[in-house]
XYZ file of C-alpha atoms in Angstrom:
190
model
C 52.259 -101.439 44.102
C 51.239 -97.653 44.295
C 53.287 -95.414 44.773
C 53.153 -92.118 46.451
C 55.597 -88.667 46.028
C 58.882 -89.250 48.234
C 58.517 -87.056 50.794
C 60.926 -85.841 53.806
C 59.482 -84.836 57.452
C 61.269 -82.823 59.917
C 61.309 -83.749 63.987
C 62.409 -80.767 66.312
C 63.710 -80.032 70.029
C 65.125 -77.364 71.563
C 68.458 -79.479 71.241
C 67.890 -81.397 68.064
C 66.490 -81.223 64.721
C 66.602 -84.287 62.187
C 64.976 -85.563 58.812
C 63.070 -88.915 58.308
C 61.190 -89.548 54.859
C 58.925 -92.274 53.510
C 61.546 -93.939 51.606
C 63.507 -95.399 54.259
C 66.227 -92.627 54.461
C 67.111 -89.959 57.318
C 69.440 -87.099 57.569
C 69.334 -86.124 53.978
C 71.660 -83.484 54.086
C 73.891 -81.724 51.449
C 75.626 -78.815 52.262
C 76.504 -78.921 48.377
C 73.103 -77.093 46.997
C 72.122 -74.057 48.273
C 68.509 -75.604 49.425
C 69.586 -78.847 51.235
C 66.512 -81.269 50.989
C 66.676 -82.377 55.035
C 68.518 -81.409 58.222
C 70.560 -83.931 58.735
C 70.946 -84.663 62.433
C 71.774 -81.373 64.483
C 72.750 -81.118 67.952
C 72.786 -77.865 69.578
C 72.823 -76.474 65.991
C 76.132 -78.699 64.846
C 75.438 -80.643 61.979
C 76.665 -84.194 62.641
C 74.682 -86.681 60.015
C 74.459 -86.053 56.326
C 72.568 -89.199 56.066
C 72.004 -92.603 56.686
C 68.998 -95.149 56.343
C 67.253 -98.362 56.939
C 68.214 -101.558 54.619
C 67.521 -105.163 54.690
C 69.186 -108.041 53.272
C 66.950 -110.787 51.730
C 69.778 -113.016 50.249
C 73.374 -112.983 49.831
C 72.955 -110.951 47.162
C 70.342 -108.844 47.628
C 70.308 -105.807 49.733
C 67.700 -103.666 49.507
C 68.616 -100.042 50.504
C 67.337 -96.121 50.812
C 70.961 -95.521 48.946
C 70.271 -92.786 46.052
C 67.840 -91.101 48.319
C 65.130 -90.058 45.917
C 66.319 -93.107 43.376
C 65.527 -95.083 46.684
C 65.244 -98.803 46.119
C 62.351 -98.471 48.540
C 58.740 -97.370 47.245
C 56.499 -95.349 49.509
C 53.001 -96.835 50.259
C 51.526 -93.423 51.892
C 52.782 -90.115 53.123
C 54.426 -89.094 55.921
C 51.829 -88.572 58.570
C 52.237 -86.256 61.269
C 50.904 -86.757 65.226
C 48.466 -89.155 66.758
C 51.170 -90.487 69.356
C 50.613 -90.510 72.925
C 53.000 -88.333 73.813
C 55.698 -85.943 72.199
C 55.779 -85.529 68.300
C 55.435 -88.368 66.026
C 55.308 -89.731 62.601
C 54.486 -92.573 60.738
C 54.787 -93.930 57.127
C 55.698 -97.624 55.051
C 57.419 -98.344 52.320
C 57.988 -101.701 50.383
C 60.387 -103.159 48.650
C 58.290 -104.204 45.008
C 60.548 -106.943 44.325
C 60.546 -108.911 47.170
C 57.244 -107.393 48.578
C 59.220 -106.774 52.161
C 57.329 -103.715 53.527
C 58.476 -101.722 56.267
C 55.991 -99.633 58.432
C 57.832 -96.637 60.289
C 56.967 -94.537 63.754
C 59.406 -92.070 64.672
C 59.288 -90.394 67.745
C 61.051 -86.887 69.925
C 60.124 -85.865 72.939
C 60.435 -81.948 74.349
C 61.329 -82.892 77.892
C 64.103 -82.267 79.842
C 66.349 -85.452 79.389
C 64.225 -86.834 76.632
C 65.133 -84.146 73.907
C 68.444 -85.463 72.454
C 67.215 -88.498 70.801
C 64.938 -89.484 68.458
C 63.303 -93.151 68.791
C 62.513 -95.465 65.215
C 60.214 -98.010 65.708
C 59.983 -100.135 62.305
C 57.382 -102.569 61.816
C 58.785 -105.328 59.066
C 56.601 -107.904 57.277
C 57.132 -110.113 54.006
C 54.414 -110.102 52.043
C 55.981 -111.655 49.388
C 55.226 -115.770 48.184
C 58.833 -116.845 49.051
C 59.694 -116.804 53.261
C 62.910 -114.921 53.671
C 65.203 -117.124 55.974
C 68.522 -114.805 55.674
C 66.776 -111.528 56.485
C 69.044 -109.754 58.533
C 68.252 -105.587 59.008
C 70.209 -102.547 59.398
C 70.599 -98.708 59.754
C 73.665 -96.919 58.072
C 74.399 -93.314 59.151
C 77.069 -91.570 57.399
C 78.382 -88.858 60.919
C 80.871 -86.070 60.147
C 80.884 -85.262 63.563
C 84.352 -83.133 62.224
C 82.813 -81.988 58.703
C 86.304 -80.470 57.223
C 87.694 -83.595 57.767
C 86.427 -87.256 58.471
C 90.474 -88.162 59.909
C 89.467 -87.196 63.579
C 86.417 -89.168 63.730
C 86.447 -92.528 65.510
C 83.717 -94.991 65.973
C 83.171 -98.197 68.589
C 80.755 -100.695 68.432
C 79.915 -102.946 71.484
C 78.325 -106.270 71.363
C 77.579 -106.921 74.493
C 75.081 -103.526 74.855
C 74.129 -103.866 70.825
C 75.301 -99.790 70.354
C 77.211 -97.930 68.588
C 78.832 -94.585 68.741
C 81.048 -91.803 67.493
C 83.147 -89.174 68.705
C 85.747 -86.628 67.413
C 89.422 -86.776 68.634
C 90.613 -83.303 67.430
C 92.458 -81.211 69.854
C 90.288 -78.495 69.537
C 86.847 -81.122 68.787
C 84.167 -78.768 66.488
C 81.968 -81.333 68.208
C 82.614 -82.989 71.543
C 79.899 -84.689 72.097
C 78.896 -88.612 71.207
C 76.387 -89.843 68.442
C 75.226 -93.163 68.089
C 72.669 -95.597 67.983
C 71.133 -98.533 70.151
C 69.094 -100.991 69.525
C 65.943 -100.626 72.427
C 64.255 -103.866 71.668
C 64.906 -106.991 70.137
C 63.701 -108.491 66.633
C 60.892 -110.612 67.480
């Protein structure tokens, strides 16, 4: 498998501004070194998401993971590429797993419109291209929010079934951030 540098991207609205990479992480953000590598996720310029990323599990076992960041489990297959979408700002990239030969592709997608600038869409392509079919492959996204940075006690989370979403807020009496972050899946595994 070839590998290419580990790269990070950023996607920007007038109300958000986030990281992806080719690596399988997102958010990448440590306000610990004085030139963080990513943005995190920030709404109406307050930070929210440190990080988070994509993982799959192949076996009980096994979970393959953007954890580390750089030290990513996850090898890039090509840069991050920039535009081509049909509309707003896009970009795409893979990565691959070399053990189990799982590669991911990844679009990522903002839009600049009115009601269409506070989100940012992943589309993930997943195929195993490895000699052994992969019958407990189940996929996921972990996002590490500080919605209340100083202190994770007044953040709460929910998860509903029924609508496949999650989300966070902050219960603080003065919230730092009093809005709602969270993800959805759009479309099913098929």
């Amino acid at each position: 498998v070839g590998q290419y540098p580990r790269q990070v991207a950023n996607h920007t609205t007038p109300t958000l501004s986030t990281t992806i990479s080719n690596f399988g992480s997102f958010g990448y953000f440590n306000p610990n070194v004085s030139t963080p590598t990513g943005n995190g996720f920030k709404y109406n310029g307050t930070q929210t998401l440190y990080g988070g990323g994509f993982f799959l599990r192949v076996d009980y076992d096994d979970v393959i993971s953007w954890e580390n960041g750089f030290s990513s489990e996850f090898i890039p297959l090509m840069e991050t590429v920039h535009g081509g979408c049909p509309a707003g700002d896009c970009y795409y990239t893979a990565y691959i797993d070399p053990n189990t030969m799982v590669k991911v592709a990844q679009q990522s997608f903002t839009f600049n419109s009115s009601g269409s600038q506070d989100f940012i869409i992943y589309r993930l392509y997943i195929k195993n291209y490895g000699d052994s079919p992969l019958s407990d492959l189940c996929i996921g996204f972990y996002t590490d929010f500080d919605l209340h940075y100083d202190s994770g006690w007044f953040d709460r989370a929910q998860w509903v079934p029924a609508s496949n979403w999650g989300y966070m807020w902050e219960t603080a009496a003065s919230p730092l951030f009093s809005g709602y972050v969270g993800l959805v899946n759009l479309e099913g595994v098929g």
